[in-house]
Coordinates of C-alpha atoms in Angstrom, one line a residue:
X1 CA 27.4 54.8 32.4
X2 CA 25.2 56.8 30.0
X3 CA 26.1 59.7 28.2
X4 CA 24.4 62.0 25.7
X5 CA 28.2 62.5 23.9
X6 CA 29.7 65.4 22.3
X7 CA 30.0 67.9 19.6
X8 CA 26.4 67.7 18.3
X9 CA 24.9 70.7 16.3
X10 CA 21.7 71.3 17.8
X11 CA 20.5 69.8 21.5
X12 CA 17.1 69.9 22.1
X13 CA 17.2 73.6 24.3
X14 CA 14.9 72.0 26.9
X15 CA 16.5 68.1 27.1
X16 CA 15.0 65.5 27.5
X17 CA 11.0 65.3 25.9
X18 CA 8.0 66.0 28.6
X19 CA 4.7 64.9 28.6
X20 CA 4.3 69.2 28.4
X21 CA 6.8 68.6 25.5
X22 CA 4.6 66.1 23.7
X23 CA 0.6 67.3 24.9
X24 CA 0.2 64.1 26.4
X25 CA 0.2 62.1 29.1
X26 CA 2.9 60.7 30.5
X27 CA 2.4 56.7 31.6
X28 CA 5.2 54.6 32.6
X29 CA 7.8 57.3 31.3
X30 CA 6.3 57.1 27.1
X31 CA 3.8 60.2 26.6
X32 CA 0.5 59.2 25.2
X33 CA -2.7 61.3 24.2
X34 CA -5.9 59.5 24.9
X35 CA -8.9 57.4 23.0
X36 CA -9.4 58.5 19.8
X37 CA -7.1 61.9 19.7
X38 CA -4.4 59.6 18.3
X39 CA -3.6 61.0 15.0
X40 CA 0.3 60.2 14.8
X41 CA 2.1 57.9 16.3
X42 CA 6.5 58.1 17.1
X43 CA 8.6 55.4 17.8
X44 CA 12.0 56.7 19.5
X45 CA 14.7 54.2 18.5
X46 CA 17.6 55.5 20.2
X47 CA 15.4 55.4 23.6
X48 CA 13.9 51.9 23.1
X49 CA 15.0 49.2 25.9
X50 CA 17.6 47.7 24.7
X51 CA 16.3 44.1 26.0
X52 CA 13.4 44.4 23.2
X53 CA 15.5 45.3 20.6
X54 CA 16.3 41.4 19.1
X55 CA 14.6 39.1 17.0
X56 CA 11.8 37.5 18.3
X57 CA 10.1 40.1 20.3
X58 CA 6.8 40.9 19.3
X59 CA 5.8 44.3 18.1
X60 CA 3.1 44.7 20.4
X61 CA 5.9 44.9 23.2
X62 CA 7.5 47.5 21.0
X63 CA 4.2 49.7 20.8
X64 CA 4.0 50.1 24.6
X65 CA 6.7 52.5 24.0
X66 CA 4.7 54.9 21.0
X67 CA 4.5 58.6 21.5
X68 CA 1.5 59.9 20.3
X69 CA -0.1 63.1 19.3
X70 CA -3.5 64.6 18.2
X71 CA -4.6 66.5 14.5
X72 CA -2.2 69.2 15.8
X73 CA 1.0 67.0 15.5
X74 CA 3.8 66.8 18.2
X75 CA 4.8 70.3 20.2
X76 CA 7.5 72.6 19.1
X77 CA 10.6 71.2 19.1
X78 CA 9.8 67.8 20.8
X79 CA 11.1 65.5 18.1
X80 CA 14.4 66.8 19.1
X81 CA 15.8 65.7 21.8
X82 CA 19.0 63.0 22.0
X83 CA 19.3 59.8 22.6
X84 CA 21.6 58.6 25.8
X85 CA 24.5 56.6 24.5
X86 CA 27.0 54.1 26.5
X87 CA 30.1 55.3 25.9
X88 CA 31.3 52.2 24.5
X89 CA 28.7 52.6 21.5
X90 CA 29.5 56.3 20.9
X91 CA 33.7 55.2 21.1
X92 CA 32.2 52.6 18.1
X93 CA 30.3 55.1 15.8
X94 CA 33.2 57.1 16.4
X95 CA 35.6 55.0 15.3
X96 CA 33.0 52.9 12.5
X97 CA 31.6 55.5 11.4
X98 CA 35.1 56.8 9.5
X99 CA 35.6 53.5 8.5
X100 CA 32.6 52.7 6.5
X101 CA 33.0 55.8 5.2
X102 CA 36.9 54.7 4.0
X103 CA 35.6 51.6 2.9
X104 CA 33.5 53.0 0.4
X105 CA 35.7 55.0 -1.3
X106 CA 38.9 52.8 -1.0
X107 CA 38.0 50.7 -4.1
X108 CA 37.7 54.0 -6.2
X109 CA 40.6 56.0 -4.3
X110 CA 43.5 53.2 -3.2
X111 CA 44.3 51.5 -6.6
X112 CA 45.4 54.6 -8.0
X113 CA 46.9 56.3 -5.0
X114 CA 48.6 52.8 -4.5
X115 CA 50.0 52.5 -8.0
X116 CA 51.2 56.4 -8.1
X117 CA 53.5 55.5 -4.8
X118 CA 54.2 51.6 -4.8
X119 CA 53.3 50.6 -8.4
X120 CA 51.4 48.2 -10.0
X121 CA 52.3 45.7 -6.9
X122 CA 51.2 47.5 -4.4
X123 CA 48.1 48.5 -6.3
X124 CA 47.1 44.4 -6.9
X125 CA 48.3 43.3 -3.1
X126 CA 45.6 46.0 -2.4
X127 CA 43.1 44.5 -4.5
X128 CA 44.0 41.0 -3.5
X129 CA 43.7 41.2 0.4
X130 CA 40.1 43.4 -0.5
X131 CA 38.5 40.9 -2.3
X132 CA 40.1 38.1 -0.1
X133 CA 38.0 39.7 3.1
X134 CA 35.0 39.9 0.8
X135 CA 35.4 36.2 0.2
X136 CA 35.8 35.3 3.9
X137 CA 32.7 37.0 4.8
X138 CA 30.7 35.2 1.5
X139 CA 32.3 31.8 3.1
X140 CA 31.7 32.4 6.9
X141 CA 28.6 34.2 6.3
X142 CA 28.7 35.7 9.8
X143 CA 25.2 38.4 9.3
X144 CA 23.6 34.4 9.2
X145 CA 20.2 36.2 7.9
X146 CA 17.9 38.8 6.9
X147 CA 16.6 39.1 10.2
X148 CA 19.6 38.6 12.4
X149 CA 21.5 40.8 9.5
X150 CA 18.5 44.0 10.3
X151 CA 19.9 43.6 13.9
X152 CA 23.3 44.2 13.7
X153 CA 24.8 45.8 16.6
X154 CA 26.9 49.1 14.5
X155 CA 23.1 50.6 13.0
X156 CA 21.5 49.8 16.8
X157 CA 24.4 51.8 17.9
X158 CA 23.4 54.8 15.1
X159 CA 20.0 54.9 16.3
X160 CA 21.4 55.8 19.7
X161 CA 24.4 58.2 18.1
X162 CA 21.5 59.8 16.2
X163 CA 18.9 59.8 18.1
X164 CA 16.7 58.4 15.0
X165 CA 12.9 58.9 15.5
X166 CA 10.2 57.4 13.1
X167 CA 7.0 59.4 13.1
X168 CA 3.8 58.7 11.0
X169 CA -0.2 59.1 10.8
X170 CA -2.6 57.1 11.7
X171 CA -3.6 55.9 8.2
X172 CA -0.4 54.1 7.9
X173 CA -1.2 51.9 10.8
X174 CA -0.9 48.3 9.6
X175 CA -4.8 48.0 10.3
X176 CA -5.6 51.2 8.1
X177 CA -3.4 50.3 5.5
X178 CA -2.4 46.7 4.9
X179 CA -0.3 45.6 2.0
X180 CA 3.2 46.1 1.0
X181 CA 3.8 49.6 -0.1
X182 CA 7.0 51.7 -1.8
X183 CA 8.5 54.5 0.6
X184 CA 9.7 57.3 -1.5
X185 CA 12.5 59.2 1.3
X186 CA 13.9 61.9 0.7
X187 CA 16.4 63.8 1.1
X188 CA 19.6 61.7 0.6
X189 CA 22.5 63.6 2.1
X190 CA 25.9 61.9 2.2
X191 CA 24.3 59.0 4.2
X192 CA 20.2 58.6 4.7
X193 CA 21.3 57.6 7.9
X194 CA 17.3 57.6 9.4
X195 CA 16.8 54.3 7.2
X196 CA 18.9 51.8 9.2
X197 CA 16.2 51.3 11.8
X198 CA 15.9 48.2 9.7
X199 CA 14.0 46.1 12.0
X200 CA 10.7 49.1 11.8
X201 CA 10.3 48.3 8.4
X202 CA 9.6 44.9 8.7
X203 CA 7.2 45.8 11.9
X204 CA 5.9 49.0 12.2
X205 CA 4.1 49.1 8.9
X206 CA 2.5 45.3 9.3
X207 CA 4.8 42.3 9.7
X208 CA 6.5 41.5 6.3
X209 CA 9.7 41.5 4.4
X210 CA 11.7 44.6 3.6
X211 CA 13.6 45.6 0.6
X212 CA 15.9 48.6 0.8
X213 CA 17.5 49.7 -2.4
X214 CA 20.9 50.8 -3.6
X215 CA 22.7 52.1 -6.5
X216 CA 23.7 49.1 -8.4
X217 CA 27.4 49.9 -8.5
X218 CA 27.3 50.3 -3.9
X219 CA 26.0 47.0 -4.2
X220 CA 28.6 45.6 -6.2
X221 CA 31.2 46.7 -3.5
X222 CA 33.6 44.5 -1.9
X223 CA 32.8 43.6 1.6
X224 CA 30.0 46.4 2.3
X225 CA 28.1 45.0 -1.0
X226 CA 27.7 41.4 0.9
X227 CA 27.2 43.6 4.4
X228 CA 24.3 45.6 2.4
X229 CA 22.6 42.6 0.6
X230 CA 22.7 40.3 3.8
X231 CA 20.3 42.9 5.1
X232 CA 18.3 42.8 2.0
X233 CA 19.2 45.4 0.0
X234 CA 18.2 45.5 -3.9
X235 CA 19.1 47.5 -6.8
X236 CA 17.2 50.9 -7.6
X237 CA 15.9 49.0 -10.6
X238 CA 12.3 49.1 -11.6
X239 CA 12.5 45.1 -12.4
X240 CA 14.0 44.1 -8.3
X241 CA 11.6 46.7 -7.2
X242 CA 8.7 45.0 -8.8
X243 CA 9.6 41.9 -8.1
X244 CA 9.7 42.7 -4.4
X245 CA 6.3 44.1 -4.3
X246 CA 5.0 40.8 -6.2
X247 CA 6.4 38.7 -3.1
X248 CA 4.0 40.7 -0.8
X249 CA 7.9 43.3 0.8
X250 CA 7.7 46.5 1.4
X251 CA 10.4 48.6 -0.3
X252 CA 12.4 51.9 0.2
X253 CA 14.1 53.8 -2.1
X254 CA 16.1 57.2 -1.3
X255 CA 14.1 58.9 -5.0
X256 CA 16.4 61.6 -5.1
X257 CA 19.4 59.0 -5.0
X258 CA 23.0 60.6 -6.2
X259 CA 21.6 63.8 -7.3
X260 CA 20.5 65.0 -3.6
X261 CA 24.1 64.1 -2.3
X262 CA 25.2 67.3 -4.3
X263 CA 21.5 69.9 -3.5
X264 CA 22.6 72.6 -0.2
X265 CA 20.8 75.3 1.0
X266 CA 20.9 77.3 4.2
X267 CA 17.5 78.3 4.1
X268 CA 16.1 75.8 2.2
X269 CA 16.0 72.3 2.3
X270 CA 15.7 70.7 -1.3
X271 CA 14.3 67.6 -3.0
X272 CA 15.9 66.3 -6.4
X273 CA 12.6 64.7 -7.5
X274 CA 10.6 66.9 -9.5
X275 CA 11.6 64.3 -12.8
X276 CA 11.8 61.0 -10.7
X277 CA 8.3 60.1 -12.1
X278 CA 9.8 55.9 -13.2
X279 CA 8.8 55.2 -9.5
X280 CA 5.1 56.4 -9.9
X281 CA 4.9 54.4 -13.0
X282 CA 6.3 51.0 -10.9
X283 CA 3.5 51.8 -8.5
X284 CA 0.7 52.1 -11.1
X285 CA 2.2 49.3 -12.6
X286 CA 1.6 47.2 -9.3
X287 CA -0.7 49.1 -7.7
X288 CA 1.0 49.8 -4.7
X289 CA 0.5 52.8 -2.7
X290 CA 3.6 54.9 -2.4
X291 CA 4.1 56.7 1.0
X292 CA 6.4 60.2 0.6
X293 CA 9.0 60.3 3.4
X294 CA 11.3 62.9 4.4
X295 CA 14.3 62.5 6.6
X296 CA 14.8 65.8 9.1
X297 CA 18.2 66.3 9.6
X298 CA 20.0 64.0 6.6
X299 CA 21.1 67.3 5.1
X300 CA 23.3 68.3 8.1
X301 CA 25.2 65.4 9.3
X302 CA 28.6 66.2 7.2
X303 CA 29.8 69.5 5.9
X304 CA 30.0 68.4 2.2
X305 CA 32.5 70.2 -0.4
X306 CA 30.7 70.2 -4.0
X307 CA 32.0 72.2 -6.6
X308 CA 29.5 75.4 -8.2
X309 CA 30.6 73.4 -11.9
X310 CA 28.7 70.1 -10.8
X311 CA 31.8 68.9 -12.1
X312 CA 32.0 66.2 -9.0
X313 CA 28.0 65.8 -9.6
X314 CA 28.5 64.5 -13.5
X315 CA 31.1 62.4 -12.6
X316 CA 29.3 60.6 -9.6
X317 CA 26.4 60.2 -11.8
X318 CA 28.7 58.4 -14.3
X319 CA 30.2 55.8 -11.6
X320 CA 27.1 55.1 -10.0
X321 CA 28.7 56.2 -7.0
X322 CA 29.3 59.9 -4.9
X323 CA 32.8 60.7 -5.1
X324 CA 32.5 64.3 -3.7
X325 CA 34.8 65.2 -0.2
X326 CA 33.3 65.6 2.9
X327 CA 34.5 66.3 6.5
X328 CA 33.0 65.6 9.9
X329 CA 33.5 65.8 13.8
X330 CA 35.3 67.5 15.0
X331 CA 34.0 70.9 14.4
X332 CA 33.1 69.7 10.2
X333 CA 37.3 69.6 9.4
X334 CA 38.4 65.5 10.0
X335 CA 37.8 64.3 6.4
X336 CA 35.7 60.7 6.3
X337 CA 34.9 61.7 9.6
X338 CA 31.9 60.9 11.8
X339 CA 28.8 63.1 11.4
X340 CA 27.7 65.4 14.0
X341 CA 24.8 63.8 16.8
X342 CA 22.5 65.9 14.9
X343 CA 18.7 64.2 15.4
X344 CA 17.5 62.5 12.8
X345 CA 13.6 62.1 12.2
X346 CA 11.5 60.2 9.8
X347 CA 8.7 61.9 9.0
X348 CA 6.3 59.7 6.7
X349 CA 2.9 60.7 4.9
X350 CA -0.1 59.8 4.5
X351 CA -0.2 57.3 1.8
X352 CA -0.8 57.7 -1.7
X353 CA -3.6 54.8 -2.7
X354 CA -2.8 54.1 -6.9
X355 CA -4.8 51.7 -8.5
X356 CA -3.9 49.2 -10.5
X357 CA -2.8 49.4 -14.6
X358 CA -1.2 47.6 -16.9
X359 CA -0.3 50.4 -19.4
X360 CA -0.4 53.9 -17.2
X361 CA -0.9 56.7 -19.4
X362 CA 1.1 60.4 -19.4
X363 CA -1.8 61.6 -17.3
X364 CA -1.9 59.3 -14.6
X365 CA 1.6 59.5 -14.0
X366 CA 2.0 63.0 -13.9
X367 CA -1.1 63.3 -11.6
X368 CA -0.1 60.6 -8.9
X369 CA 3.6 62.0 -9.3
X370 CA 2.1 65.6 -8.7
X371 CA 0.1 63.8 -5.5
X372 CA 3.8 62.4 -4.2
X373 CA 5.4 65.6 -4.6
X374 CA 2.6 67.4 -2.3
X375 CA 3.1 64.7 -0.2
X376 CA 6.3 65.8 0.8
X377 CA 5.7 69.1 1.2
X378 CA 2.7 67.9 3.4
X379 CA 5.0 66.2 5.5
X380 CA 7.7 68.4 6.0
X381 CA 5.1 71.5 7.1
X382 CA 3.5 69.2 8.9
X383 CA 6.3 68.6 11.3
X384 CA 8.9 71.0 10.5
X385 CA 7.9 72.8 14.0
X386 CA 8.3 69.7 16.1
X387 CA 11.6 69.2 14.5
X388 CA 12.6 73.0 15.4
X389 CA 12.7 74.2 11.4
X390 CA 9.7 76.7 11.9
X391 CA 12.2 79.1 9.5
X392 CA 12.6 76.6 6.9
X393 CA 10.6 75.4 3.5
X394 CA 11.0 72.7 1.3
X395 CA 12.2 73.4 -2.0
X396 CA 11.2 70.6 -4.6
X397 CA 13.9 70.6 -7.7

């Protein structure tokens, strides 16, 4: 049995997507324009067969399920609509969902708590049978490989529980733009949660390795650190990024990192990135193109608690790590609790073509970073309406 589950904050009004929805035709169930009016392209995750969803099918089977749409983008509120979800998945990201959360925050939260009620025995049995499940899964290795690792059943099962949609132009085909390339995504939220389509990243944009990146202090986490780098994640260093790019792998990196965790607006959404400029100067470095990406609907998964002081802010910035409180379903009040089904949609640029140089001047970076940042706001007006945020902007900070 399917079902579309419950509690989520905002259902596309009309259900599921037309081919009136879209502009399009509709062949086979997936709404297509035709010839030449294909201008962007949207893969629907959370609706993709689940029988092609595995290694070893080829991308080309993947693409006969595309949405596509001329110069005037997708229709009003199209990129909305939710994903059906079994309700044994849903019962998992239910469940999970809290879980990771927990898991995050127990190495930071339980040692103290533990030593305040049981002492310092309770605090090192803790600490003991944490890093003894961390060595089980180093030992038994059960995420096998990259690949196998991108697959994992609990980010399939997000897709579906968000609905997650990636949509981009036409110049980011992998014929139009070949070559690895640095996605800059923003915002961050408590979770980018649009990112673990894993599998797209290592297809969609031409078939080569991925690296996602992390705060170095996540990736040093019992148990999720090994999770995290079995799928390939790096640290948010310029020296792992480059070396990534020189082995021919794409790589994504969340640019407005801890700082966006703590940036809310009602009206607005916001970008932390108007000083991230060490990213533009990797690119130049490299010459890799960098493609601006911005993630509708990160900002509203979790009702977040952050303090007007940016007291919580400082001190996340000095662990490497967001400590700040959040609550989810039901209704935003279950602390560590599971977001709402709120779509989520990646909406990527139109890429950003540096060239080459060794030593890149004040100039160059401020004029390329100047480029990114109108990427983003390109992208976000671009498909804000599809999305249903006609009433919103994009505030870059």
């Amino acid at each position: 049995a399917l079902c579309s589950g419950f509690g989520h904050s905002a259902p596309h009004p009309g259900g599921a997507v037309t081919a009136t929805d879209m502009g399009a035709e509709r062949t086979n169930g997936v709404e297509r324009t035709n010839g030449d009016d294909k201008e962007y392209y949207c893969m629907d995750f959370g609706r993709l067969p689940d029988t092609l969803y595995k290694p070893g099918i080829p991308y080309e089977q993947w693409r006969k399920h595309l949405m596509t749409a001329g110069k005037e983008g997708f229709k009003a509120g199209s990129l909305r609509a939710i994903a059906p979800i079994r309700f044994g998945e849903l019962l998992e990201r239910l469940i999970i969902y809290p879980l990771y959360m927990i898991m995050n925050a127990a190495p930071f939260m339980m040692p103290p708590l533990l030593y305040s009620t049981s002492g310092l025995r309770g605090c090192l049995y803790f600490l003991l049978g944490l890093f003894g499940v961390h060595g089980l899964c180093k030992a038994t290795n059960p995420m096998k490989n990259r690949e196998s690792a991108s697959f994992i059943c609990t980010e399939r099962h997000i897709q579906k529980y968000n609905s997650i949609k990636w949509v981009w132009p036409k110049s980011l085909e992998a014929a139009n733009s070949p070559g690895p390339k640095i996605f800059c995504t923003i915002p961050h939220g408590l979770a980018p949660v649009g990112i673990v389509a894993y599998p797209g990243w290592a297809r969609v944009f031409g078939e080569r390795g991925f690296r996602p990146t992390a705060a170095p202090m996540v990736l040093k986490l019992p148990v999720i650190g090994y999770f995290l780098k079995s799928i390939g994640y790096i640290d948010a260093a310029s020296s792992a990024i480059k070396k990534a790019v020189s082995k021919d792998e794409h790589v994504l990196i969340i640019l407005d990192g801890i700082n966006g965790m703590f940036q809310k607006s009602a009206d607005e959404e916001l970008g932390y990135v108007q000083e991230r400029k060490g990213i533009v100067k990797i690119a130049l470095t490299t010459g890799t193109p960098l493609v601006p990406v911005f993630g509708f609907g990160h900002s509203n998964l979790w009702k977040i608690y952050a303090d007007r002081w940016g007291i919580l802010e400082r001190i996340s910035l000095r662990l490497g790590v967001s400590v700040t409180p959040f609550c989810g379903r039901p209704f935003g009040l279950l602390p560590f609790g599971p977001p709402y089904r709120t779509p989520i949609v990646m909406a990527f640029g139109e890429p950003i073509v540096v060239p080459k140089v060794a030593e890149p001047t004040k100039e160059q970076i401020d004029d390329y970073h100047k480029q990114l940042m109108d990427g983003f706001v390109a992208t976000f007006e671009k498909h804000k309406t599809a999305y249903g945020w006609e009433h919103k902007h994009l505030k870059l900070i």
